[in-house]
XYZ file of C-alpha atoms in Angstrom:
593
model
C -13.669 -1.448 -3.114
C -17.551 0.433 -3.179
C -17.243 3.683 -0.970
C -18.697 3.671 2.548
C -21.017 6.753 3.207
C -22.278 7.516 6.606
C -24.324 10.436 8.301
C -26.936 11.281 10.809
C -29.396 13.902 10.532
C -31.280 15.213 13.720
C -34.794 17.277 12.946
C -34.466 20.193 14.505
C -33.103 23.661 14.717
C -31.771 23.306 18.130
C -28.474 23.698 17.280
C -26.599 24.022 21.285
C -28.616 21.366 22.481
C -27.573 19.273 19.534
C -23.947 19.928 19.675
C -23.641 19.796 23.493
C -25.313 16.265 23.064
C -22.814 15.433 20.359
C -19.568 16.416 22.774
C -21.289 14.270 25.249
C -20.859 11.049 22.737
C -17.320 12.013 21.272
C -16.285 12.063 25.194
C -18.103 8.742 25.963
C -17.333 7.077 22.582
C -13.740 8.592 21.750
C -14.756 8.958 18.250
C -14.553 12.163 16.491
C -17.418 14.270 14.613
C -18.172 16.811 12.537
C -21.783 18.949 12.710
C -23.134 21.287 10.320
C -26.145 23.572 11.483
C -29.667 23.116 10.020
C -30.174 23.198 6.675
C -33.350 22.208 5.556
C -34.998 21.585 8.926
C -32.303 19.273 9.348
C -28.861 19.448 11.421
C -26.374 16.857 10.249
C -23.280 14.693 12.283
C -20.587 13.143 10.464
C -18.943 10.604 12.584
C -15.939 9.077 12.028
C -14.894 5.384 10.881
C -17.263 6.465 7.828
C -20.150 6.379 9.802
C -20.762 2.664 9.952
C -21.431 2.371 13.777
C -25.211 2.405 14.413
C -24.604 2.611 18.146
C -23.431 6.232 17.987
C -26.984 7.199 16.122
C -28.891 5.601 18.890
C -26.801 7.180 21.572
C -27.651 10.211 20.135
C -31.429 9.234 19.621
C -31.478 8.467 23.089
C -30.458 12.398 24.783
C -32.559 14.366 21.888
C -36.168 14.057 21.955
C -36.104 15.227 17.937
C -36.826 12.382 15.238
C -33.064 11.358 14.117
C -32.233 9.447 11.131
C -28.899 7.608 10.508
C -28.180 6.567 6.918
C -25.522 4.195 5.842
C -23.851 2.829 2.247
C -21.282 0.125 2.927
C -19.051 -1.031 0.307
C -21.803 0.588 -2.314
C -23.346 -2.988 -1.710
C -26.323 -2.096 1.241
C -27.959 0.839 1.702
C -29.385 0.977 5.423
C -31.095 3.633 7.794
C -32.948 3.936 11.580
C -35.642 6.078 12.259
C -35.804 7.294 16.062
C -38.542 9.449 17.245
C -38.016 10.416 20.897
C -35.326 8.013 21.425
C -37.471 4.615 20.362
C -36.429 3.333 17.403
C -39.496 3.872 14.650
C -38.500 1.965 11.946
C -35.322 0.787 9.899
C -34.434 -0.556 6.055
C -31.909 -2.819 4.643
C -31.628 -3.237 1.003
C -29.612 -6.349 1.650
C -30.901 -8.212 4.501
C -29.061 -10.991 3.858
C -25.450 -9.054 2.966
C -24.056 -9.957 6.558
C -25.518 -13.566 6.696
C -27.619 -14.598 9.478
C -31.350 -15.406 9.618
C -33.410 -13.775 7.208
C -35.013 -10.577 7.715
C -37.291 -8.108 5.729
C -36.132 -5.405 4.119
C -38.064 -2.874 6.574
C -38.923 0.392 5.595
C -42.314 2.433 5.836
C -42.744 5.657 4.096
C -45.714 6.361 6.670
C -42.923 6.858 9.635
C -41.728 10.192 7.617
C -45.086 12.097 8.498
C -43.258 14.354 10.121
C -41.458 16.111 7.221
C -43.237 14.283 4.539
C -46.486 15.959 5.056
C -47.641 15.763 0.794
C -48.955 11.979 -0.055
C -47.304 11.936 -3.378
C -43.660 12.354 -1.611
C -44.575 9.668 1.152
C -46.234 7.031 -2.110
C -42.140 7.741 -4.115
C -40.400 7.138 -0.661
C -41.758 3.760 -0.802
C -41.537 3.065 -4.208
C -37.998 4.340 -4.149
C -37.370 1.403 -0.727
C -39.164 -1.243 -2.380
C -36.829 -0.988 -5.259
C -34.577 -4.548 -6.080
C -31.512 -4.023 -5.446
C -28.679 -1.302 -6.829
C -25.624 -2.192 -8.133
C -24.363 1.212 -6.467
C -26.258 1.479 -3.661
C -25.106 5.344 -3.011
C -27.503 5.688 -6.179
C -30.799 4.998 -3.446
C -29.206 7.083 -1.223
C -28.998 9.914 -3.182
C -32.737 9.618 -4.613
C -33.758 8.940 -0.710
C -32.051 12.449 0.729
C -33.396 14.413 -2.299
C -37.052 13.593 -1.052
C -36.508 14.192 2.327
C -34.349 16.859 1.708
C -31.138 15.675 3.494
C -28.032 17.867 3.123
C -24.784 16.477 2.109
C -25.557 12.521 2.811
C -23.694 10.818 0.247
C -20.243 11.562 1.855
C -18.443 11.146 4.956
C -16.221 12.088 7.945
C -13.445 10.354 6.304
C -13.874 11.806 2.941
C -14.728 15.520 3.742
C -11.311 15.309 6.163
C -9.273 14.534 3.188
C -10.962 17.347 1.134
C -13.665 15.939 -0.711
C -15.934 17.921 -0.586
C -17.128 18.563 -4.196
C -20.993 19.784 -4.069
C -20.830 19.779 -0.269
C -23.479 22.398 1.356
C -22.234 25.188 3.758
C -18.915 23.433 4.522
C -17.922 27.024 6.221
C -19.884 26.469 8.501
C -18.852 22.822 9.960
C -17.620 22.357 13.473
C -15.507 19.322 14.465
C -16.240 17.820 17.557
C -14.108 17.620 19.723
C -12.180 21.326 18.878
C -8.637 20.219 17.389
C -7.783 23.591 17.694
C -4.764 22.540 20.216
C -3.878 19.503 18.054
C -3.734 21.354 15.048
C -0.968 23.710 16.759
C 0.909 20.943 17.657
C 0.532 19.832 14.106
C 2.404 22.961 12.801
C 4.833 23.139 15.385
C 5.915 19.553 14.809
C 5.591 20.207 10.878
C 7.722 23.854 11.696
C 10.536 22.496 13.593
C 11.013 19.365 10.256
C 11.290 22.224 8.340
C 13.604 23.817 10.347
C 15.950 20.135 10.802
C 15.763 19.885 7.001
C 16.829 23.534 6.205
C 19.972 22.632 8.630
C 20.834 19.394 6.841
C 20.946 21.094 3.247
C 22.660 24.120 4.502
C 25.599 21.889 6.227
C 25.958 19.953 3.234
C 24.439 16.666 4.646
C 20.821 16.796 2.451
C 21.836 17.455 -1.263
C 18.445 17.328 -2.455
C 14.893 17.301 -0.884
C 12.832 17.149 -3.954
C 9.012 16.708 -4.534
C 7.605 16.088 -7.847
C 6.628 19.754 -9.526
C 3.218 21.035 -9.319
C 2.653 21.052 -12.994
C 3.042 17.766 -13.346
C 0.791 16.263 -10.929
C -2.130 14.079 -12.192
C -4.874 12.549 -9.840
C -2.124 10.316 -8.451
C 1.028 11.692 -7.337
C 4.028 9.509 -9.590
C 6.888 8.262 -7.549
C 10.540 9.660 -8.384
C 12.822 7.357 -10.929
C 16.198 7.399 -10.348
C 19.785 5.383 -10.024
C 23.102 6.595 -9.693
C 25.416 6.651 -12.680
C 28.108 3.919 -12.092
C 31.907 5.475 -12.011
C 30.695 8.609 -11.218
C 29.116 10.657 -8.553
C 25.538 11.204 -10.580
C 22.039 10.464 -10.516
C 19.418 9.812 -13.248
C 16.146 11.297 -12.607
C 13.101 11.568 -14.030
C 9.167 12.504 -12.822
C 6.966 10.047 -14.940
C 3.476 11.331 -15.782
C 1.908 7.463 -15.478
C -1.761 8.444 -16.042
C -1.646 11.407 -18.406
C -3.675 10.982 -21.500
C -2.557 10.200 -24.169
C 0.751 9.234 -22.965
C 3.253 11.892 -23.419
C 7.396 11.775 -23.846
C 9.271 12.728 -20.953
C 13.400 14.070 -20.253
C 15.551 12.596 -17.998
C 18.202 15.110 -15.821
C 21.882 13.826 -14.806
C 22.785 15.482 -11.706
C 25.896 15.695 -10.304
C 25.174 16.976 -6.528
C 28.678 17.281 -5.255
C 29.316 19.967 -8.317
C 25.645 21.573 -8.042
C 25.246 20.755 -11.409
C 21.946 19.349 -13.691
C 21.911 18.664 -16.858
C 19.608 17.078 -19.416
C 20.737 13.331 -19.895
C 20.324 13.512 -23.672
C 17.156 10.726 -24.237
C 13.971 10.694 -23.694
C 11.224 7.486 -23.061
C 7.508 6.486 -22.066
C 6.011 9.063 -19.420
C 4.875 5.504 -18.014
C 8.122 4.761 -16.430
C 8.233 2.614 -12.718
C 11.949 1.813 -12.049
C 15.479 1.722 -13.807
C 18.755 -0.284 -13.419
C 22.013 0.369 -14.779
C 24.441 -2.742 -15.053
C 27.477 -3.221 -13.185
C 30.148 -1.863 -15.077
C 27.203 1.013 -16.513
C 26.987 -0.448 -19.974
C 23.393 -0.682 -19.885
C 20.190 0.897 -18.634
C 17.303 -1.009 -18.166
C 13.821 0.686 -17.596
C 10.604 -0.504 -16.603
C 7.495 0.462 -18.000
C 4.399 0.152 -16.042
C 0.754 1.158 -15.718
C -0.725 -0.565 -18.759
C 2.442 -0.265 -20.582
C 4.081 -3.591 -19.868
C 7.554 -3.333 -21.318
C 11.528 -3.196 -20.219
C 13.314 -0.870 -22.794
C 17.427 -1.692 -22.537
C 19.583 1.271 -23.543
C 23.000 1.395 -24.494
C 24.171 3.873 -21.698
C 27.357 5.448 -23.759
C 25.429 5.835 -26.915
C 22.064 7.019 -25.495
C 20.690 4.246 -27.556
C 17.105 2.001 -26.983
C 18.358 -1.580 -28.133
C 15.919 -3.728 -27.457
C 12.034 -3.387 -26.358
C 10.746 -6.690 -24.150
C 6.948 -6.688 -24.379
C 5.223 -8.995 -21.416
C 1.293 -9.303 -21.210
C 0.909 -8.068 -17.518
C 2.442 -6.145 -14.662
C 5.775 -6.427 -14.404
C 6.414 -7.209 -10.225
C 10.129 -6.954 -9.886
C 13.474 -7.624 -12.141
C 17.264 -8.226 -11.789
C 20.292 -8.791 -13.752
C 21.636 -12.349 -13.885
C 25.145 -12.654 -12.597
C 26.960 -12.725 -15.627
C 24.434 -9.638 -16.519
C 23.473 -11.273 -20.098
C 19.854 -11.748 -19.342
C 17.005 -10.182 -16.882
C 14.847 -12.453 -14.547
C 11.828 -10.817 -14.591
C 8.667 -11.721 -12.389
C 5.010 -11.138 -14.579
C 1.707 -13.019 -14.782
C 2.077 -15.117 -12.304
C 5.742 -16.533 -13.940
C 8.953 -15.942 -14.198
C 11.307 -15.746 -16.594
C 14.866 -15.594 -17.832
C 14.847 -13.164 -20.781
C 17.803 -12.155 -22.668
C 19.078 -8.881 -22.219
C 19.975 -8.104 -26.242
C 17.826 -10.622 -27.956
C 14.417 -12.310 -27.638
C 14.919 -15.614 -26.064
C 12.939 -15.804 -23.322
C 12.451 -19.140 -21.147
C 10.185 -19.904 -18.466
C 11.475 -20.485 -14.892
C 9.026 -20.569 -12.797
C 5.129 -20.905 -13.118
C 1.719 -20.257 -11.431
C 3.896 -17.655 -9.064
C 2.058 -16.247 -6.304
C 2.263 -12.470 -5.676
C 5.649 -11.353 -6.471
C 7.362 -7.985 -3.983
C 11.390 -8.962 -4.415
C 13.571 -11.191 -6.673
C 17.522 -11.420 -6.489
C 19.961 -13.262 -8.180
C 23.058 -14.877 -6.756
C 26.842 -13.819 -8.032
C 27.404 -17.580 -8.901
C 24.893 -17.243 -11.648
C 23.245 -20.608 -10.184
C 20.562 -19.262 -7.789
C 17.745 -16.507 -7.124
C 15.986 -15.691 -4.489
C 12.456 -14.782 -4.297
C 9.851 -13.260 -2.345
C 6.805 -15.233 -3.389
C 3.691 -14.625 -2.228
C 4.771 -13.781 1.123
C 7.668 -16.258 1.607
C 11.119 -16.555 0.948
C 11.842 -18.451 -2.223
C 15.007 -20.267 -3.603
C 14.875 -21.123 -7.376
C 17.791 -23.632 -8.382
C 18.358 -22.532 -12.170
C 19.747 -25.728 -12.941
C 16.967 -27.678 -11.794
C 13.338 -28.280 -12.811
C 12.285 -28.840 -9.253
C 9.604 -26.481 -7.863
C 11.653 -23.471 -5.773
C 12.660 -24.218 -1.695
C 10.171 -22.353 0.281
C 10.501 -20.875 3.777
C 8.829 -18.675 6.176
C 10.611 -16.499 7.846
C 9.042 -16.354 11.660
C 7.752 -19.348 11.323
C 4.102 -19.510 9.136
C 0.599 -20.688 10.468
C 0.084 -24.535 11.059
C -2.588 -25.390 8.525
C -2.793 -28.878 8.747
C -5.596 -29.097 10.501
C -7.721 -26.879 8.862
C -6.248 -28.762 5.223
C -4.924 -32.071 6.280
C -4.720 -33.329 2.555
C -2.587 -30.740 1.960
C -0.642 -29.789 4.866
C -0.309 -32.735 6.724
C 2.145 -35.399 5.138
C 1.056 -38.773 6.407
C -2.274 -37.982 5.164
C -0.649 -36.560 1.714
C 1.444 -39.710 1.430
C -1.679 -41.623 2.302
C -3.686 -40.012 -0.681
C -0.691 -40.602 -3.331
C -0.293 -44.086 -2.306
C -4.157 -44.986 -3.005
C -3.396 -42.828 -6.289
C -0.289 -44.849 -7.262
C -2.307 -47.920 -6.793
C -5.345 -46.873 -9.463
C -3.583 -43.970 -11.796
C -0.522 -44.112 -13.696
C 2.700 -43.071 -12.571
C 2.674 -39.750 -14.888
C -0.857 -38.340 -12.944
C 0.526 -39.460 -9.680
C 2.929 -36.728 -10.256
C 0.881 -34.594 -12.064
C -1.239 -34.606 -8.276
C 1.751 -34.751 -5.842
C 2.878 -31.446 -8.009
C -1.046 -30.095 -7.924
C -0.962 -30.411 -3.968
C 2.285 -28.886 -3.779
C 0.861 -25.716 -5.829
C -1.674 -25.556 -3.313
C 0.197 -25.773 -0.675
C 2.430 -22.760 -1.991
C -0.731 -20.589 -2.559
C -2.119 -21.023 0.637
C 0.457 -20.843 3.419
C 1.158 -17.960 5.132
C 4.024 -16.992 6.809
C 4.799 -14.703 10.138
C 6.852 -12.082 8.312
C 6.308 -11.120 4.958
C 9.178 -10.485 2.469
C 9.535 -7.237 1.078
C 12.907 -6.738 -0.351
C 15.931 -9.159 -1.238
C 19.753 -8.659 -1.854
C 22.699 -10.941 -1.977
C 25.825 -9.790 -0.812
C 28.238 -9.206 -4.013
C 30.226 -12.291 -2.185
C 27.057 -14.244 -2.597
C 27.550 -15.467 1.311
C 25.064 -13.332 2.607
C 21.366 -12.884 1.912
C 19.932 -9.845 3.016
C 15.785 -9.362 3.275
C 13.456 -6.815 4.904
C 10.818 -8.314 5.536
C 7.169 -6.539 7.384
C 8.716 -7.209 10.805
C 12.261 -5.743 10.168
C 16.185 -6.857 8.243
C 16.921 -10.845 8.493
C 20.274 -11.735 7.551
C 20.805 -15.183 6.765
C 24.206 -17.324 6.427
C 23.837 -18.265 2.483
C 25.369 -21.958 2.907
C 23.073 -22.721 5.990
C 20.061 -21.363 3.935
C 19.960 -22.812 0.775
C 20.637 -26.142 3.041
C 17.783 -26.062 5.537
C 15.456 -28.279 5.790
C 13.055 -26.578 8.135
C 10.432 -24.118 7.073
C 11.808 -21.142 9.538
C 15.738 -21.140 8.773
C 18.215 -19.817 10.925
C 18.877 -16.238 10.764
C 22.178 -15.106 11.363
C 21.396 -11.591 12.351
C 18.079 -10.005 12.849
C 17.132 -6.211 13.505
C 13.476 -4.946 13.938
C 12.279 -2.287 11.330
C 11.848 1.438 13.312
C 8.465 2.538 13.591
C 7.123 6.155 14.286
C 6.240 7.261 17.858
C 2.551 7.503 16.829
C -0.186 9.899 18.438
C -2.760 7.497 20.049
C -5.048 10.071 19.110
C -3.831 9.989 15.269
C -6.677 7.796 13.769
C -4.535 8.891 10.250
C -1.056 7.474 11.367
C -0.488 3.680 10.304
C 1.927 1.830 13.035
C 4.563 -0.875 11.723
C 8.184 -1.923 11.158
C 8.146 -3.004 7.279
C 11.677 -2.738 5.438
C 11.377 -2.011 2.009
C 14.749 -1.740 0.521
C 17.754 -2.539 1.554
C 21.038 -1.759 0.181
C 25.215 -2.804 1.114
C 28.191 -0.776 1.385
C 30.380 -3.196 0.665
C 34.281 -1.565 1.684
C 32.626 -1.554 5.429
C 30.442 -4.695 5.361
C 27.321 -2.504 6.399
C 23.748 -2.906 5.419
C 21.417 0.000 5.087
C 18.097 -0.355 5.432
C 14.541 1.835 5.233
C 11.494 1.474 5.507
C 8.010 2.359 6.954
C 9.492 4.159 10.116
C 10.691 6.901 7.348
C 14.519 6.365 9.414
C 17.389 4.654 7.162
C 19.050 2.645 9.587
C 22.808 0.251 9.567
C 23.306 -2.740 10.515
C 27.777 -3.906 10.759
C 28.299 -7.489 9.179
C 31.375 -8.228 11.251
C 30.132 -6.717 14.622
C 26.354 -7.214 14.699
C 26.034 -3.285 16.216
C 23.372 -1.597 14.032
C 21.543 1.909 14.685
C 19.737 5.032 12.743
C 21.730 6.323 10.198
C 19.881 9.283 8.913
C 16.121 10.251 10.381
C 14.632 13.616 9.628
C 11.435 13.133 11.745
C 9.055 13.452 8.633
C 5.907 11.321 8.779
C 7.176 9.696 5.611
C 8.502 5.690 4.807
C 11.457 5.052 3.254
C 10.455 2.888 -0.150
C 13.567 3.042 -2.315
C 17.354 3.599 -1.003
C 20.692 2.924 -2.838
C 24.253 3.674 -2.614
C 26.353 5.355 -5.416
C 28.827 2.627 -6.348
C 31.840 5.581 -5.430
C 30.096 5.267 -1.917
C 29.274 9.384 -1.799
C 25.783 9.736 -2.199
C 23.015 8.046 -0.409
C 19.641 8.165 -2.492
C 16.106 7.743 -0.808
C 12.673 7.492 -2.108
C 10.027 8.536 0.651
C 6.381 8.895 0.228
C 3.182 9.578 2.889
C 1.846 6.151 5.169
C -0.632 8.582 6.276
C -4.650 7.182 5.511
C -5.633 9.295 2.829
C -2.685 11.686 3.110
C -2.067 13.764 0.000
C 1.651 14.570 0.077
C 3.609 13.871 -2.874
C 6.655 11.507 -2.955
C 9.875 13.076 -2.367
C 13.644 12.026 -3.546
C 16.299 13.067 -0.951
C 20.011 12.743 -1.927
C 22.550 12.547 1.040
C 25.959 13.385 1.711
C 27.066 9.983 2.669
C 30.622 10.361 4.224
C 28.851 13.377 6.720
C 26.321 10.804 7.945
């Protein structure tokens, strides 16, 4: 995605009248600014939403009797301004005319209209030569040249960006104002942020929180890595490591074993890839599996006792999700678009599953017969021992498309088309084509809830999924048996989400689960997800509540149990637009919670 620049620049040096005209807007509008005094004959407003809303320039074209100019870059693709002089609009330019559809219009722009503080011929003749320029493929380029010869300050930015702290070559940024004053908000801010603190400080020093940990300072790149971890099966430990996924060239990084309960770390004795994503010990702890990401497309299996790398997998792309099999001799592994069964200490790898939409979850059932997987949105069923295309459902219910694609969604008129096929083709393309429309079908629908996570029950007659709405549970036997395209769920729990600020344009509402995990001795399910709460749900009673919550603006992506059922692990990082806090790993105490 291009960036999207907007600002508007008032001639004049007029700076009360200005501002008083610019609380008058954020009042009317409910938008928020920020205003920077003349520089260069010209006083400049940064309004929110990047700037993109022409309305708020000619609001404030219409109380000024100054010549105002509002300049816009959206997606990099158009590069657009209007001209006001005493509130009439004087002219305007589109590098794109035809970027938004619609009838066709001219370009616009006349270097003649900036008399006023282009008063030298030769800087009025490269204004227009600049405008009647094809176009840019980055449009911020024009921009640039077009507020370096009219001598607008700081245009190629935004509200947006210069809130988040870019502000890299940014003029006089000491001496901004932000319209309205947050100075009340922003003490609520630290309050709120004070009294976290002050809850977290409690939970370590009762011996609830074991460890609130955010990567180290050193080891931060542009993009803050997530935490790796697992517990250590048969004992109360966890593996960690910080991966350093864009460093350059890739370095070698340690991995600590922690034991929480004893205040002890030590170093685990091996080392691997700093491009690590996620790791996976067996069962019985046998064997570590790791997960190689960001360009380096690999699972690594170790032999846990012996500290030993095995066997290297190499796949061509991305690497979406992968479990054990049952009897925990191979990985199924979604990449590419497939999916695969590779085995875990050899290099037989067979294809399962092709043309796969978008992959977030895959699970594989303890009667080594069955995953589960969330593709492309939906819930899928893959039967290993049969070459049939996977059972797809949507949970809520998904949008009726057969109107809008009756070949493909509606089935009298799909039966219809293979018929008349069946009667010209031979029998092979017929199903070559009922298979192609099936495809199709599987690419395009879309359902209500979108799966996020999957689980089975160590049982295998439960199936547990988060999905973007909250934790479905669903009755194994009935599932894999339904015949309708939103099966029955046999418990169903809505996701928590954040009391948000209405005035918090930053906060991002919703109820996704991401992870889910089972304590199996008590039959409860334990959930997290972009609420930042971990929350229970009981099997055999159907109650279900918060389990731990700490009141931090930050979703829970990752959670498992320790096998010994001691620890609680949690990965949380920011939902926050443009929020720069790093990912943290908290480790809880889980017979206090």
């Amino acid at each position: 995605m291009g960036g999207h620049y907007g600002s508007i620049h008032i001639f004049s040096e007029d700076v009360p009248t200005v501002q008083k005209t610019v609380e008058t807007v954020a009042q009317n509008s409910g938008k928020r600014f920020l205003m920077v005094p003349p520089i260069r004959g010209w006083i400049s407003v940064f309004a929110e939403e990047n700037g993109q809303d022409s309305a708020i320039g000619e609001a404030l074209a219409a109380a000024v009797p100054n010549h105002v100019l509002q300049c816009i870059v959206h997606d990099d693709d158009v590069f657009a301004y209007q001209l006001y002089h005493s509130g009439q609009k004087a002219d305007e330019y589109n590098s794109c005319p035809d970027y938004f559809g619609g009838p066709e219009q001219p370009k616009g722009g006349n270097a003649e209209m900036f008399r006023f503080c282009l008063e030298e011929e030769k800087k009025r003749k490269a204004l227009q030569t600049l405008l009647n320029e094809e176009r840019y493929t980055f449009e911020y380029e024009r921009l640039e040249k077009f507020a370096r010869i009219l001598g607008l300050p700081n245009a190629v930015t935004a509200y947006e960006y210069l809130q988040n702290g870019e502000r890299g070559g940014i003029e006089q940024w000491g001496r901004f104002t932000h319209i309205p004053d947050l100075s009340a908000e922003r003490e609520a801010k630290r309050a709120t942020a004070a009294a976290q603190r002050a809850r977290l400080k409690a939970l370590i020093k009762d011996q609830v929180l074991l460890l609130d940990e955010s990567i180290k300072p050193k080891k931060r790149s542009m993009f803050s890595a997530m935490p790796v971890w697992t517990f250590v099966p048969g004992v109360s430990e966890l593996l960690l490591c910080w991966p350093c996924p864009f460093s350059y060239p890739p370095v070698q990084i340690s991995w600590t074993q922690l034991n929480l309960l004893k205040s002890e770390s030590n170093d685990a004795g091996f080392i691997t890839g700093s491009r690590i994503f996620s790791a996976k010990f067996s069962r019985f702890g046998d064997c570590l599996v790791l997960v190689h990401a960001y360009g380096d497309w690999t699972i690594e299996v170790w032999n846990w006792k012996e500290k030993r790398k095995e066997f290297e997998h190499q796949f061509q792309a991305s690497i979406g999700e992968c479990c054990f099999s049952a009897d925990e001799s191979r990985l199924f592994v979604a990449s590419g678009g497939q999916i695969v069964s590779q085995a875990l200490r050899g290099d037989e790898r067979v294809l399962i599953a092709d043309e796969v939409p978008e992959c977030r979850a895959i699970t594989a059932h303890p009667d080594g017969r069955w995953i589960a997987v969330g593709w492309n949105g939906m819930l899928g069923l893959i039967d290993l021992n049969s070459t049939e295309t996977a059972i797809l459902y949507g949970i809520g219910g998904a949008e009726d498309l057969s109107l809008l694609m009756p070949e493909i969604f509606d089935e009298e008129q799909k039966n219809r088309t293979l018929q008349k096929a069946a009667e010209q083709l031979p029998a092979e393309q017929v199903e070559k084509l009922k298979k192609g429309l099936m495809r199709q079908a599987q690419h395009l629908i879309r359902p209500n809830e979108t799966v996020m996570a999957l689980q089975f029950t160590p049982d295998g007659k439960r199936l547990l999924c988060g999905t973007s709405q909250g934790l479905r549970v669903f009755d194994w036997e009935k599932l894999h048996q339904s015949e309708v395209m939103n099966p029955e769920q046999e418990f169903d729990v809505d996701g928590h989400e954040l009391a948000l600020n209405p005035a918090d344009k930053d906060a991002i509402p919703g109820r996704y689960v991401y992870s889910v995990a089972y304590d199996e001795a008590s039959e409860r399910v334990l959930f997290g997800g972009m609420g930042g709460a971990v929350q229970w749900l009981d099997l055999t009673t159907g109650k279900n509540g918060i389990l731990t919550e700490t009141g931090e603006p930050l979703a829970v992506t990752n959670i498992a149990l320790s096998p010994d059922r001691k620890l609680l692990g949690t990965t949380r990082t920011s939902i926050r637009r443009g929020n720069k806090n790093t990912p943290k790993l908290q480790v809880w105490n889980y017979s206090k919670l």
